[in-house]
Amino acid sequence: MSENEQSQRITESGGLRVLHVDPAGPPIVSAEETSDLIGNAWVDNADVIALPVSRLDAEFFRLASGQAGAILQKVANYQLKLAIIGDIGAHLAASGALRDFVWESNRGEHIWFVDEASELEQRLEQRKAVLDAALAAQAARTAGAAG
């Protein structure tokens, strides 16, 4: 086990296992590094990867570089969720396209940008509450139709 793998930790929020990647370490820039990250998530049965901004190369935030697309697509292909945690205000100020991308991502279910880990926990708990309410409503409809 590498030193980097030893410093990762697992938590649970909203019924999902979250792999928190250590903020110290080399940037995730290549397909191989993304594969290692996904492999770590799979080994730990994680549903969500919480990746600190400090682990991303600046090119990630320049959408034309293709780095973000490649990393995010790989994570999505493995049916994982990715939360990028940290302040990206300077990157957002420099790019309207990135602002739009972050806004759209945060509306979805797979890629989120949050300032702090506590925001991720809150998002996951809210997501679980919505899913639980939908399941309860469906069960009530099913019971009503059967009775």
PDB file of C-alpha atoms in Angstrom:
ATOM      1  CA  MET A   1       0.000   0.000   0.000  1.00  0.00           C
ATOM      2  CA  SER A   2       1.425   3.369  -0.964  1.00  0.00           C
ATOM      3  CA  GLU A   3       1.846   6.223   1.488  1.00  0.00           C
ATOM      4  CA  ASN A   4      -0.927   8.088  -0.370  1.00  0.00           C
ATOM      5  CA  GLU A   5      -3.371   5.184  -0.002  1.00  0.00           C
ATOM      6  CA  GLN A   6      -2.675   5.011   3.739  1.00  0.00           C
ATOM      7  CA  SER A   7      -3.717   8.640   4.235  1.00  0.00           C
ATOM      8  CA  GLN A   8      -7.116   8.238   2.563  1.00  0.00           C
ATOM      9  CA  ARG A   9     -10.144   7.712   4.772  1.00  0.00           C
ATOM     10  CA  ILE A  10     -13.691   6.424   4.376  1.00  0.00           C
ATOM     11  CA  THR A  11     -16.796   8.009   5.868  1.00  0.00           C
ATOM     12  CA  GLU A  12     -20.486   7.401   5.321  1.00  0.00           C
ATOM     13  CA  SER A  13     -23.032  10.097   4.507  1.00  0.00           C
ATOM     14  CA  GLY A  14     -26.548   9.726   3.198  1.00  0.00           C
ATOM     15  CA  GLY A  15     -26.128   5.972   3.067  1.00  0.00           C
ATOM     16  CA  LEU A  16     -23.135   6.227   0.721  1.00  0.00           C
ATOM     17  CA  ARG A  17     -19.489   5.413   1.379  1.00  0.00           C
ATOM     18  CA  VAL A  18     -17.204   8.375   0.686  1.00  0.00           C
ATOM     19  CA  LEU A  19     -13.492   8.007  -0.068  1.00  0.00           C
ATOM     20  CA  HIS A  20     -11.735  11.176   1.103  1.00  0.00           C
ATOM     21  CA  VAL A  21      -8.497  11.604  -0.822  1.00  0.00           C
ATOM     22  CA  ASP A  22      -5.605  13.149   1.086  1.00  0.00           C
ATOM     23  CA  PRO A  23      -5.035  16.785   0.034  1.00  0.00           C
ATOM     24  CA  ALA A  24      -1.278  16.202   0.095  1.00  0.00           C
ATOM     25  CA  GLY A  25       0.045  14.348  -2.880  1.00  0.00           C
ATOM     26  CA  PRO A  26       0.672  14.694  -6.572  1.00  0.00           C
ATOM     27  CA  PRO A  27      -1.976  16.120  -8.880  1.00  0.00           C
ATOM     28  CA  ILE A  28      -4.362  13.749 -10.624  1.00  0.00           C
ATOM     29  CA  VAL A  29      -3.683  14.538 -14.290  1.00  0.00           C
ATOM     30  CA  SER A  30      -3.457  11.330 -16.291  1.00  0.00           C
ATOM     31  CA  ALA A  31      -5.670   8.359 -17.079  1.00  0.00           C
ATOM     32  CA  GLU A  32      -3.346   6.160 -15.012  1.00  0.00           C
ATOM     33  CA  GLU A  33      -3.690   8.363 -11.916  1.00  0.00           C
ATOM     34  CA  THR A  34      -7.449   8.486 -12.390  1.00  0.00           C
ATOM     35  CA  SER A  35      -7.495   4.692 -12.681  1.00  0.00           C
ATOM     36  CA  ASP A  36      -5.557   4.421  -9.414  1.00  0.00           C
ATOM     37  CA  LEU A  37      -8.080   6.711  -7.728  1.00  0.00           C
ATOM     38  CA  ILE A  38     -10.998   4.647  -9.059  1.00  0.00           C
ATOM     39  CA  GLY A  39      -9.262   1.434  -8.031  1.00  0.00           C
ATOM     40  CA  ASN A  40      -8.857   2.755  -4.492  1.00  0.00           C
ATOM     41  CA  ALA A  41     -12.565   3.636  -4.426  1.00  0.00           C
ATOM     42  CA  TRP A  42     -13.528   0.159  -5.629  1.00  0.00           C
ATOM     43  CA  VAL A  43     -11.253  -1.575  -3.106  1.00  0.00           C
ATOM     44  CA  ASP A  44     -12.936   0.401  -0.316  1.00  0.00           C
ATOM     45  CA  ASN A  45     -16.448  -0.101  -1.780  1.00  0.00           C
ATOM     46  CA  ALA A  46     -16.817   3.677  -2.006  1.00  0.00           C
ATOM     47  CA  ASP A  47     -19.691   5.287  -3.893  1.00  0.00           C
ATOM     48  CA  VAL A  48     -18.262   8.809  -3.840  1.00  0.00           C
ATOM     49  CA  ILE A  49     -14.735  10.130  -4.256  1.00  0.00           C
ATOM     50  CA  ALA A  50     -14.092  13.372  -2.339  1.00  0.00           C
ATOM     51  CA  LEU A  51     -11.153  14.928  -4.168  1.00  0.00           C
ATOM     52  CA  PRO A  52      -9.528  18.088  -2.794  1.00  0.00           C
ATOM     53  CA  VAL A  53      -8.879  20.872  -5.291  1.00  0.00           C
ATOM     54  CA  SER A  54      -5.232  20.735  -4.238  1.00  0.00           C
ATOM     55  CA  ARG A  55      -4.932  17.376  -6.032  1.00  0.00           C
ATOM     56  CA  LEU A  56      -5.990  18.835  -9.394  1.00  0.00           C
ATOM     57  CA  ASP A  57      -3.653  20.438 -11.884  1.00  0.00           C
ATOM     58  CA  ALA A  58      -4.572  23.970 -12.990  1.00  0.00           C
ATOM     59  CA  GLU A  59      -5.191  22.572 -16.492  1.00  0.00           C
ATOM     60  CA  PHE A  60      -8.187  20.695 -15.102  1.00  0.00           C
ATOM     61  CA  PHE A  61      -9.968  24.036 -14.779  1.00  0.00           C
ATOM     62  CA  ARG A  62      -9.125  25.080 -18.348  1.00  0.00           C
ATOM     63  CA  LEU A  63     -11.866  23.080 -20.021  1.00  0.00           C
ATOM     64  CA  ALA A  64     -10.271  23.341 -23.467  1.00  0.00           C
ATOM     65  CA  SER A  65      -7.373  21.214 -22.185  1.00  0.00           C
ATOM     66  CA  GLY A  66      -9.669  18.190 -22.051  1.00  0.00           C
ATOM     67  CA  GLN A  67      -8.203  17.088 -18.721  1.00  0.00           C
ATOM     68  CA  ALA A  68     -11.443  17.622 -16.772  1.00  0.00           C
ATOM     69  CA  GLY A  69     -13.496  15.810 -19.381  1.00  0.00           C
ATOM     70  CA  ALA A  70     -11.197  12.802 -19.411  1.00  0.00           C
ATOM     71  CA  ILE A  71     -11.083  12.493 -15.619  1.00  0.00           C
ATOM     72  CA  LEU A  72     -14.790  13.071 -15.081  1.00  0.00           C
ATOM     73  CA  GLN A  73     -15.807  10.694 -17.873  1.00  0.00           C
ATOM     74  CA  LYS A  74     -13.672   7.926 -16.428  1.00  0.00           C
ATOM     75  CA  VAL A  75     -15.232   8.382 -12.987  1.00  0.00           C
ATOM     76  CA  ALA A  76     -18.738   8.358 -14.502  1.00  0.00           C
ATOM     77  CA  ASN A  77     -17.950   5.243 -16.555  1.00  0.00           C
ATOM     78  CA  TYR A  78     -17.274   3.391 -13.311  1.00  0.00           C
ATOM     79  CA  GLN A  79     -20.591   4.620 -11.879  1.00  0.00           C
ATOM     80  CA  LEU A  80     -18.940   6.599  -9.115  1.00  0.00           C
ATOM     81  CA  LYS A  81     -19.756  10.072  -7.898  1.00  0.00           C
ATOM     82  CA  LEU A  82     -17.029  12.697  -7.629  1.00  0.00           C
ATOM     83  CA  ALA A  83     -17.013  15.687  -5.334  1.00  0.00           C
ATOM     84  CA  ILE A  84     -14.305  18.242  -5.898  1.00  0.00           C
ATOM     85  CA  ILE A  85     -13.792  19.982  -2.586  1.00  0.00           C
ATOM     86  CA  GLY A  86     -12.246  23.406  -2.158  1.00  0.00           C
ATOM     87  CA  ASP A  87     -12.298  26.987  -3.307  1.00  0.00           C
ATOM     88  CA  ILE A  88     -12.264  27.346  -7.086  1.00  0.00           C
ATOM     89  CA  GLY A  89     -13.338  30.991  -7.085  1.00  0.00           C
ATOM     90  CA  ALA A  90     -10.298  32.236  -8.995  1.00  0.00           C
ATOM     91  CA  HIS A  91     -10.854  29.634 -11.727  1.00  0.00           C
ATOM     92  CA  LEU A  92     -14.557  30.526 -11.938  1.00  0.00           C
ATOM     93  CA  ALA A  93     -13.754  34.227 -12.224  1.00  0.00           C
ATOM     94  CA  ALA A  94     -11.484  33.501 -15.179  1.00  0.00           C
ATOM     95  CA  SER A  95     -13.886  31.345 -17.185  1.00  0.00           C
ATOM     96  CA  GLY A  96     -17.547  31.684 -18.024  1.00  0.00           C
ATOM     97  CA  ALA A  97     -17.500  28.208 -19.549  1.00  0.00           C
ATOM     98  CA  LEU A  98     -16.202  26.762 -16.292  1.00  0.00           C
ATOM     99  CA  ARG A  99     -18.867  28.646 -14.308  1.00  0.00           C
ATOM    100  CA  ASP A 100     -21.547  27.122 -16.555  1.00  0.00           C
ATOM    101  CA  PHE A 101     -19.981  23.672 -16.275  1.00  0.00           C
ATOM    102  CA  VAL A 102     -19.844  23.822 -12.475  1.00  0.00           C
ATOM    103  CA  TRP A 103     -23.434  25.072 -12.292  1.00  0.00           C
ATOM    104  CA  GLU A 104     -24.669  22.225 -14.507  1.00  0.00           C
ATOM    105  CA  SER A 105     -22.556  19.643 -12.666  1.00  0.00           C
ATOM    106  CA  ASN A 106     -23.917  20.719  -9.297  1.00  0.00           C
ATOM    107  CA  ARG A 107     -27.470  20.206 -10.581  1.00  0.00           C
ATOM    108  CA  GLY A 108     -26.712  16.591 -11.460  1.00  0.00           C
ATOM    109  CA  GLU A 109     -26.076  13.393  -9.572  1.00  0.00           C
ATOM    110  CA  HIS A 110     -22.487  12.479 -10.452  1.00  0.00           C
ATOM    111  CA  ILE A 111     -20.085  15.437 -10.294  1.00  0.00           C
ATOM    112  CA  TRP A 112     -20.229  18.134  -7.647  1.00  0.00           C
ATOM    113  CA  PHE A 113     -18.087  21.111  -6.733  1.00  0.00           C
ATOM    114  CA  VAL A 114     -18.334  22.124  -3.063  1.00  0.00           C
ATOM    115  CA  ASP A 115     -16.277  24.422  -0.865  1.00  0.00           C
ATOM    116  CA  GLU A 116     -16.048  22.066   2.133  1.00  0.00           C
ATOM    117  CA  ALA A 117     -16.532  18.404   3.004  1.00  0.00           C
ATOM    118  CA  SER A 118     -19.456  19.395   5.240  1.00  0.00           C
ATOM    119  CA  GLU A 119     -21.290  20.646   2.124  1.00  0.00           C
ATOM    120  CA  LEU A 120     -20.819  17.243   0.520  1.00  0.00           C
ATOM    121  CA  GLU A 121     -22.198  15.521   3.621  1.00  0.00           C
ATOM    122  CA  GLN A 122     -25.209  17.847   3.604  1.00  0.00           C
ATOM    123  CA  ARG A 123     -25.814  17.220  -0.106  1.00  0.00           C
ATOM    124  CA  LEU A 124     -25.679  13.454   0.393  1.00  0.00           C
ATOM    125  CA  GLU A 125     -28.039  13.581   3.386  1.00  0.00           C
ATOM    126  CA  GLN A 126     -30.513  15.746   1.426  1.00  0.00           C
ATOM    127  CA  ARG A 127     -30.272  13.372  -1.540  1.00  0.00           C
ATOM    128  CA  LYS A 128     -31.072  10.427   0.736  1.00  0.00           C
ATOM    129  CA  ALA A 129     -34.060  12.253   2.264  1.00  0.00           C
ATOM    130  CA  VAL A 130     -35.478  12.949  -1.211  1.00  0.00           C
ATOM    131  CA  LEU A 131     -34.958   9.330  -2.303  1.00  0.00           C
ATOM    132  CA  ASP A 132     -36.498   8.002   0.913  1.00  0.00           C
ATOM    133  CA  ALA A 133     -39.549  10.264   0.472  1.00  0.00           C
ATOM    134  CA  ALA A 134     -39.957   9.119  -3.135  1.00  0.00           C
ATOM    135  CA  LEU A 135     -39.778   5.455  -2.074  1.00  0.00           C
ATOM    136  CA  ALA A 136     -42.322   6.036   0.696  1.00  0.00           C
ATOM    137  CA  ALA A 137     -44.692   7.763  -1.744  1.00  0.00           C
ATOM    138  CA  GLN A 138     -44.312   4.915  -4.226  1.00  0.00           C
ATOM    139  CA  ALA A 139     -44.998   2.336  -1.504  1.00  0.00           C
ATOM    140  CA  ALA A 140     -48.097   4.268  -0.435  1.00  0.00           C
ATOM    141  CA  ARG A 141     -49.365   4.382  -4.041  1.00  0.00           C
ATOM    142  CA  THR A 142     -48.717   0.665  -4.441  1.00  0.00           C
ATOM    143  CA  ALA A 143     -50.507  -0.147  -1.162  1.00  0.00           C
ATOM    144  CA  GLY A 144     -53.441   2.088  -2.155  1.00  0.00           C
ATOM    145  CA  ALA A 145     -53.769   0.414  -5.547  1.00  0.00           C
ATOM    146  CA  ALA A 146     -53.704  -3.032  -3.971  1.00  0.00           C
ATOM    147  CA  GLY A 147     -56.327  -2.208  -1.342  1.00  0.00           C
TER     148      GLY A 147
END
